[in-house]
PDB file of C-alpha atoms and ligand atoms in Angstrom:
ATOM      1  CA  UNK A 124       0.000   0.000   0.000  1.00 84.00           C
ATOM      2  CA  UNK A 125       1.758   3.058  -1.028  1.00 96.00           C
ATOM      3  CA  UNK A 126       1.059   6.489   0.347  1.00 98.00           C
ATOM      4  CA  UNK A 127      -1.229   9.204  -0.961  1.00 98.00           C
ATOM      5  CA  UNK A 128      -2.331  12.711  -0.052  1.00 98.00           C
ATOM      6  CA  UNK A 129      -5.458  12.833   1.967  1.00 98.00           C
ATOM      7  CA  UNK A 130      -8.396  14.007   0.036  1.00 97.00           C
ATOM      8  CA  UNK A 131      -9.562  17.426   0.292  1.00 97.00           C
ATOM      9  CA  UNK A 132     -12.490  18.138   2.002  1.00 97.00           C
ATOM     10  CA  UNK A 133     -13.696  21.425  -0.513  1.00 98.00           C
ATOM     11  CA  UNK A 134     -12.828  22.351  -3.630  1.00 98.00           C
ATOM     12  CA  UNK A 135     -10.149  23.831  -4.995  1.00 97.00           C
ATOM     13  CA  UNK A 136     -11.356  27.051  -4.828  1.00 98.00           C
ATOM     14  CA  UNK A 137     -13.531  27.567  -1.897  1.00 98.00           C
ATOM     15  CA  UNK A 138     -10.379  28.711   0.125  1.00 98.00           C
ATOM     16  CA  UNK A 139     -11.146  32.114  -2.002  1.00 97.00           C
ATOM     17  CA  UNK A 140     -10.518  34.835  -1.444  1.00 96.00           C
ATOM     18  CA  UNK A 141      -7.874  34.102   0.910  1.00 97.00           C
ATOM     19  CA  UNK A 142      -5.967  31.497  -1.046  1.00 97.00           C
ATOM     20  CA  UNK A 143      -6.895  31.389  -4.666  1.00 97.00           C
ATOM     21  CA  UNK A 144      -7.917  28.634  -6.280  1.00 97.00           C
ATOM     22  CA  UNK A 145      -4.476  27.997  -8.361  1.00 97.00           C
ATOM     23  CA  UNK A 146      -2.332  28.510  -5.668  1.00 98.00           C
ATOM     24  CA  UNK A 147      -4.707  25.588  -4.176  1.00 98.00           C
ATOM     25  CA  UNK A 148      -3.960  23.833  -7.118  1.00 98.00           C
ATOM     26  CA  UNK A 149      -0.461  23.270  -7.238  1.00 98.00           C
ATOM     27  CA  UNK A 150       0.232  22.846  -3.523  1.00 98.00           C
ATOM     28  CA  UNK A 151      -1.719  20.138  -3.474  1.00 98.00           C
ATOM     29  CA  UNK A 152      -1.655  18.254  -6.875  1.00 98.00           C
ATOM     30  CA  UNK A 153       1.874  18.865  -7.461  1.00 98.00           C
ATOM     31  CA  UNK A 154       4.018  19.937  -4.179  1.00 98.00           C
ATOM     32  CA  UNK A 155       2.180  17.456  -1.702  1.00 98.00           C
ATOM     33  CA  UNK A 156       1.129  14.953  -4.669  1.00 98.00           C
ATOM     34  CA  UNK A 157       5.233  15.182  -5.505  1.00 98.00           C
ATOM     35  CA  UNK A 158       6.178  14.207  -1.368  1.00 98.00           C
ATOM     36  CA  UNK A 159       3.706  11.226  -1.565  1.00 98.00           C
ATOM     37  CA  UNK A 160       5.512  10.475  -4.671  1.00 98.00           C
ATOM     38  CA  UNK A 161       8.968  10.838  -3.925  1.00 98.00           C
ATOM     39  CA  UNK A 162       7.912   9.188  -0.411  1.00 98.00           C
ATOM     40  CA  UNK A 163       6.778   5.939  -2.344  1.00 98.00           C
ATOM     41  CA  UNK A 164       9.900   5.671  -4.500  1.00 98.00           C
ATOM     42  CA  UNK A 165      12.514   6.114  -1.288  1.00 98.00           C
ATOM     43  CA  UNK A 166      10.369   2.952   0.177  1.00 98.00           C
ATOM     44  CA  UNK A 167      10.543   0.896  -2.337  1.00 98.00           C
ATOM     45  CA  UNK A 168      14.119   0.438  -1.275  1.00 98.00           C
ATOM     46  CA  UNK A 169      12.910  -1.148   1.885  1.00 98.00           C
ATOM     47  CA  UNK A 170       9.160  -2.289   1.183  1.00 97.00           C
ATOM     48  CA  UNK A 171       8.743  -3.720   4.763  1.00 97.00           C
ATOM     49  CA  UNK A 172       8.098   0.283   5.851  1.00 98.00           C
ATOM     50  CA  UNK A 173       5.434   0.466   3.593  1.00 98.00           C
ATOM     51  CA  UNK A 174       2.819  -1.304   6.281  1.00 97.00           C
ATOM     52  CA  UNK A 175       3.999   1.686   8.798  1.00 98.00           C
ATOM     53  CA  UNK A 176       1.604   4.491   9.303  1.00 97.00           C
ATOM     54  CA  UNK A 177       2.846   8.126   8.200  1.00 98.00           C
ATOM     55  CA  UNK A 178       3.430   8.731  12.058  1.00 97.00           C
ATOM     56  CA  UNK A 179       5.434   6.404  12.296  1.00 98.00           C
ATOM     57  CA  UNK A 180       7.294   6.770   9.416  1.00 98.00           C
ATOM     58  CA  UNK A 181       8.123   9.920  10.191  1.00 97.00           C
ATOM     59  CA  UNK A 182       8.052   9.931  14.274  1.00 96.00           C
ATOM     60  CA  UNK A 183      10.839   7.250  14.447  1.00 96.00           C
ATOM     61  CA  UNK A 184      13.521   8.374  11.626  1.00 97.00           C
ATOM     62  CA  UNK A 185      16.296   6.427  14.069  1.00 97.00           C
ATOM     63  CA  UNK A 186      14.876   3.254  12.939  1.00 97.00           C
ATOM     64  CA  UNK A 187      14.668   4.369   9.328  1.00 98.00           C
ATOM     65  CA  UNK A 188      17.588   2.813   7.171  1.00 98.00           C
ATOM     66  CA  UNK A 189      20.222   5.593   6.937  1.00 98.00           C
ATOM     67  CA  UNK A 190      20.311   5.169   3.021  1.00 98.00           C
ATOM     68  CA  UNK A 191      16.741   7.197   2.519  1.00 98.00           C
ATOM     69  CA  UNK A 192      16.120   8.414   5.918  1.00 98.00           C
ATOM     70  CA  UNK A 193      16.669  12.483   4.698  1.00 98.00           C
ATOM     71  CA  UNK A 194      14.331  11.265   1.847  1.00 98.00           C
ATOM     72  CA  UNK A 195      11.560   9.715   4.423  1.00 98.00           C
ATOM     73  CA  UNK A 196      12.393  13.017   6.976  1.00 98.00           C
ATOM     74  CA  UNK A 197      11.706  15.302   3.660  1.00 98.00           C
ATOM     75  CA  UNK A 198       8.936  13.731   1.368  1.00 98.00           C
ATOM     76  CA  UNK A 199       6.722  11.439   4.661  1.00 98.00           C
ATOM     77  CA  UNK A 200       6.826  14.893   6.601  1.00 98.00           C
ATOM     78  CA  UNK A 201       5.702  16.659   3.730  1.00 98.00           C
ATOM     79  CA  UNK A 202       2.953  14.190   2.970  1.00 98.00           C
ATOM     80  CA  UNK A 203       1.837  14.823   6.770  1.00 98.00           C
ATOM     81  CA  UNK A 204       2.529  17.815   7.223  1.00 98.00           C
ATOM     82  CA  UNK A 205       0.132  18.652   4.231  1.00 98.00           C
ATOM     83  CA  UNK A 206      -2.406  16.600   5.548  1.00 98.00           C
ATOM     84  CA  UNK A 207      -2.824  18.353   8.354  1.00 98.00           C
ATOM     85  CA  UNK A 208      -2.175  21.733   6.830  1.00 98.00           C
ATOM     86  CA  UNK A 209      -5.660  20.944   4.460  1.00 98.00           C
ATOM     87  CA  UNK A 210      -7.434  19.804   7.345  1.00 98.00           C
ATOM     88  CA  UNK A 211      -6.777  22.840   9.728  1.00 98.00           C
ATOM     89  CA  UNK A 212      -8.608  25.072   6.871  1.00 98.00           C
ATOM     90  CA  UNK A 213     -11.902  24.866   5.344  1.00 98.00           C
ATOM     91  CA  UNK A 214     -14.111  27.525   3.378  1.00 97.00           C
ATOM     92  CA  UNK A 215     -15.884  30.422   5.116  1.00 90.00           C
ATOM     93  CA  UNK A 216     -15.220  29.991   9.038  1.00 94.00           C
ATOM     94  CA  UNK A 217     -16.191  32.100  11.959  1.00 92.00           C
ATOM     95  CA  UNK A 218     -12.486  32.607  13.632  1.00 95.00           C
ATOM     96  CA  UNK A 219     -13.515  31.677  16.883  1.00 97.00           C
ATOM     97  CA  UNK A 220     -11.850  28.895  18.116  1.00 98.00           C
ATOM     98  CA  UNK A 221     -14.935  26.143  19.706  1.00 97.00           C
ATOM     99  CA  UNK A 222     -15.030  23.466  22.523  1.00 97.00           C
ATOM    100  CA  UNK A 223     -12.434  22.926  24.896  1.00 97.00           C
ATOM    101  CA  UNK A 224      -9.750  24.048  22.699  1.00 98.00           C
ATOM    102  CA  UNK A 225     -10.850  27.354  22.986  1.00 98.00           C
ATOM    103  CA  UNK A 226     -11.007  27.594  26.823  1.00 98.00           C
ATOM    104  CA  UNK A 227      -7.484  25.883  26.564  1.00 98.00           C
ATOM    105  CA  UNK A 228      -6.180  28.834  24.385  1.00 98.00           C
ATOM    106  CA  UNK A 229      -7.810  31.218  26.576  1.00 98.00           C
ATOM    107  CA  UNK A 230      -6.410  29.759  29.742  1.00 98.00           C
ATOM    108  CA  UNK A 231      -2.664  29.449  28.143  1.00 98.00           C
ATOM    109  CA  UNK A 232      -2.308  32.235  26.427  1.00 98.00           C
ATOM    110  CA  UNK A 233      -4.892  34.861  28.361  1.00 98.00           C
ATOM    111  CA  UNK A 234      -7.344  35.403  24.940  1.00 98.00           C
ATOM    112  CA  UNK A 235      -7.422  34.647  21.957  1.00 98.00           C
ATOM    113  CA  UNK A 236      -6.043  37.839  20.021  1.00 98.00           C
ATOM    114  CA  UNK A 237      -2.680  37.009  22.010  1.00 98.00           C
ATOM    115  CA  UNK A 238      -2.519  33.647  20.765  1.00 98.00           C
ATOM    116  CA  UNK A 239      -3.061  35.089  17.792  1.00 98.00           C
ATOM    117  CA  UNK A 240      -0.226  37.492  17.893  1.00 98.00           C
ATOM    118  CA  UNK A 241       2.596  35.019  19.271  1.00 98.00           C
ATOM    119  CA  UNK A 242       1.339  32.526  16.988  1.00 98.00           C
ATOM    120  CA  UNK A 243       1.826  35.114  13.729  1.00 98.00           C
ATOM    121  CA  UNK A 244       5.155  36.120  15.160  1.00 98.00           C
ATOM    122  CA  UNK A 245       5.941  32.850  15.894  1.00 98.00           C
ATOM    123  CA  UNK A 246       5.213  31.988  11.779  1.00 98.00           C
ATOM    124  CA  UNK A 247       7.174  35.523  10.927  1.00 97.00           C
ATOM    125  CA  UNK A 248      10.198  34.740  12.545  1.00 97.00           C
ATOM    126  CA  UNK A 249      10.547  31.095  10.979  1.00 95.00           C
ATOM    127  CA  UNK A 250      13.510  31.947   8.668  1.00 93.00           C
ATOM    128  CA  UNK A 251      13.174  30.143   5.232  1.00 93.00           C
ATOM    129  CA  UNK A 252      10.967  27.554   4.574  1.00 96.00           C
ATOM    130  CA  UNK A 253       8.735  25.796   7.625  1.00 98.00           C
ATOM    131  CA  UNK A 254       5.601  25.748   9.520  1.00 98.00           C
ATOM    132  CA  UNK A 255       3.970  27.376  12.734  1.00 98.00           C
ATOM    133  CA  UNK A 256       2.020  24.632  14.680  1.00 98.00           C
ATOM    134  CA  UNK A 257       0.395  25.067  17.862  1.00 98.00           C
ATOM    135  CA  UNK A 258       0.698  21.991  19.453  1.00 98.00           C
ATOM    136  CA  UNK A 259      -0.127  20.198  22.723  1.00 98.00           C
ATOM    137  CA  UNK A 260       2.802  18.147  24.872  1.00 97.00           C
ATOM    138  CA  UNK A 261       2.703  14.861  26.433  1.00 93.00           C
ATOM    139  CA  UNK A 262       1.976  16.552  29.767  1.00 93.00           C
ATOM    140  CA  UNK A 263      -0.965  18.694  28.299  1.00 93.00           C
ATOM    141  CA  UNK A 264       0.568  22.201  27.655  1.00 96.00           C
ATOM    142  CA  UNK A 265      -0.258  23.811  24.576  1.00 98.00           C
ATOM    143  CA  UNK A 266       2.873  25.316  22.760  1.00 98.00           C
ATOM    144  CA  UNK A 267       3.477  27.509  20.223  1.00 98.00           C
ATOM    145  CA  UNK A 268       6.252  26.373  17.632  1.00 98.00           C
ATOM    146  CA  UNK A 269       7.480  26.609  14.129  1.00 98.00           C
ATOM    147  CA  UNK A 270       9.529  23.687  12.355  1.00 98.00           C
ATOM    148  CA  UNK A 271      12.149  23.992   9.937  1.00 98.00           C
ATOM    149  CA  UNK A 272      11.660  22.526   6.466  1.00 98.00           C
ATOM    150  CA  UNK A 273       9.167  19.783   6.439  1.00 98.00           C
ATOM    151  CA  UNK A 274       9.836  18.627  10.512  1.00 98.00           C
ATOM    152  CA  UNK A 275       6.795  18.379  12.239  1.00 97.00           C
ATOM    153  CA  UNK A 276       5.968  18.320  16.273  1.00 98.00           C
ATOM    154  CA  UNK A 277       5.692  14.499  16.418  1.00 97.00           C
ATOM    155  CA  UNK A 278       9.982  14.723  16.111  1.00 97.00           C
ATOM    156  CA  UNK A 279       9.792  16.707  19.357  1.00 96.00           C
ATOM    157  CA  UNK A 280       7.087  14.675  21.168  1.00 96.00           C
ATOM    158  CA  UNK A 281       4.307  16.676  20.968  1.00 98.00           C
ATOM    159  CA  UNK A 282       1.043  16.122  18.918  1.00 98.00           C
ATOM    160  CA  UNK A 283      -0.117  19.074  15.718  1.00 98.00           C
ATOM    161  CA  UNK A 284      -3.091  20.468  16.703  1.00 98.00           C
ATOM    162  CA  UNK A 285      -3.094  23.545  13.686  1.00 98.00           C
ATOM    163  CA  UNK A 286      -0.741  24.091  11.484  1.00 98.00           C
ATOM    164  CA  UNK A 287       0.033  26.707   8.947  1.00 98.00           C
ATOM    165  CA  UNK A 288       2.185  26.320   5.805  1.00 98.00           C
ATOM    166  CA  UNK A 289       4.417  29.249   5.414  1.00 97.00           C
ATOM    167  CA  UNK A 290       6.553  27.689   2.601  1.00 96.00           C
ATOM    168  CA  UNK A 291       6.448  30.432   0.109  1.00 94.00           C
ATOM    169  CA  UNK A 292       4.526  28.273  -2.333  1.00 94.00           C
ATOM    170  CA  UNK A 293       1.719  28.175   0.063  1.00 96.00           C
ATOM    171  CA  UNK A 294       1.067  32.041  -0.124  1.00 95.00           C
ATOM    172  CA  UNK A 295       3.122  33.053  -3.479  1.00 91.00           C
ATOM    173  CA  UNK A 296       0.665  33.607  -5.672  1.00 93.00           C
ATOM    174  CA  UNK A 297      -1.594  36.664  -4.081  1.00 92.00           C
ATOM    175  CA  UNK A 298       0.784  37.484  -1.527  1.00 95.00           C
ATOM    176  CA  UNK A 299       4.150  37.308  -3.468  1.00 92.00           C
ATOM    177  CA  UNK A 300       6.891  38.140  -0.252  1.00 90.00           C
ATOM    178  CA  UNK A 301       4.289  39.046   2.128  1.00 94.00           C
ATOM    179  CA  UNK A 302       4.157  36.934   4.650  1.00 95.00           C
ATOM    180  CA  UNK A 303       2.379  38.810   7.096  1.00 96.00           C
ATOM    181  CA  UNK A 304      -0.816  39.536   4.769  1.00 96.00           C
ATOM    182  CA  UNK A 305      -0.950  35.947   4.462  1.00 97.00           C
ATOM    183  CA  UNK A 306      -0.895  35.026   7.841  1.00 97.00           C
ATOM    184  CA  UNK A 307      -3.298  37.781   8.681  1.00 97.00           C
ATOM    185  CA  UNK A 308      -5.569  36.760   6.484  1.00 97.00           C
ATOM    186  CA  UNK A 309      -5.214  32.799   7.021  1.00 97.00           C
ATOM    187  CA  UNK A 310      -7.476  33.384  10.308  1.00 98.00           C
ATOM    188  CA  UNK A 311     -10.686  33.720   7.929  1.00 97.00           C
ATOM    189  CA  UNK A 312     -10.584  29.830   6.993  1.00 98.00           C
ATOM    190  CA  UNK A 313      -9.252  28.142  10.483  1.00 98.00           C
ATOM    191  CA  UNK A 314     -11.200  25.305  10.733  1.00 98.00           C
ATOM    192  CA  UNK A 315     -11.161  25.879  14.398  1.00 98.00           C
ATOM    193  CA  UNK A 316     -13.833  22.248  14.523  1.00 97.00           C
ATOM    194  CA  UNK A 317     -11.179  20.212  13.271  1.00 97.00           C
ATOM    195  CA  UNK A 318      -8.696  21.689  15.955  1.00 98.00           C
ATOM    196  CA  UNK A 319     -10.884  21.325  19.043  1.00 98.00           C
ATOM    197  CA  UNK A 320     -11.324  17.271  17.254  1.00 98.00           C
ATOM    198  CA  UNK A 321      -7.260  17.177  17.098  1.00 97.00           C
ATOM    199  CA  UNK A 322      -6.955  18.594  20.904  1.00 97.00           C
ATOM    200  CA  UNK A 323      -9.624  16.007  21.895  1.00 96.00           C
ATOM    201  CA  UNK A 324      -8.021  13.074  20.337  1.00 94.00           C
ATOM    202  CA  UNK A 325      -4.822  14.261  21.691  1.00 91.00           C
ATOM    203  CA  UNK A 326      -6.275  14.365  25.640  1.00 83.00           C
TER     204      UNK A 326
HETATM  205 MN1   MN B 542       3.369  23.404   1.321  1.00 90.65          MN
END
């Protein structure tokens, strides 16, 4: 069983106006269609991995064979990563977190236009290519962090609960350079449901 991008739950362009429907496009039927793809072809080297899950795949690099474990670190954390990048938006949202998540951002971080603000400076000051994830650690804290490249929180223990992209092909197209519109804007299609189901899973 090789592995694939999960489906998207919207069309292409219902992320409008906020990400436009070709920059939609290309990240995910060629840049996370191209990890799944490259992720396949690095396993066929060792075909036993292939019955691992993604999370393991890419939670557990010591145990992957040093001749493709950059290529399982690069292309099965892009495949993931992009998973839960789609999932954490969907079309015409509220931006108000729900559930427990939301008192647990409120109770962490005092309200929710501070999270916002640590979590966009968190995004701005991730030099190059990466994500900002707020994510929740083994003893419950929620934490505000930004990966390099396509690392993810499961490396450092602790489980995604949102995640933005802020590889430049995630934004290039409306925003060109500016990251900061971008992130400003990204708020509009949180899909702040599937976050509080992440969290609750994650409890
Ligand atoms: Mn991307």
């Amino acid at each position: 069983m090789t592995f694939e991008p999960a489906a998207l739950q919207y069309a292409m362009d219902a992320l409008e106006p906020v990400i436009d429907a070709r920059t939609v496009e290309i990240h995910f039927t060629k840049h996370h269609a191209t990890y799944a793809k490259n992720l396949n072809a690095a396993l066929e080297k060792h075909p036993e991995l292939f019955t691992w899950t993604l999370e393991k795949l890419v939670s557990s690099l010591d145990k992957i064979p040093e001749d493709i474990r950059t290529a399982v670190r690069n292309n099965g954390g892009g495949v993931y990563n992009h998973n839960i990048y789609w999932a954490s938006l969907a079309p015409r949202q509220s931006g108000q977190p729900v559930g427990e998540l939301s008192k647990a951002i409120d109770s962490t971080f005092g309200s929710l236009d501070i999270f916002k603000s640590e979590f966009e400076k968190s995004a701005l000051a991730r030099f190059g290519s990466g994500y900002c994830w707020l994510s929740r650690k083994k003893d419950g804290q929620l934490v505000i962090h930004s990966t390099a490249n396509q690392d993810n929180p499961l490396q450092e223990n602790m489980i995604p609960i949102l995640v933005v992209d802020v590889w430049e092909h995630a934004y290039y197209l409306n925003y060109q350079n500016r990251r900061a519109d971008y992130l400003s804007q990204w708020w509009k299609i949180v899909d702040w449901k599937s976050a509080n189901d992440r969290y609750l899973a994650a409890v």
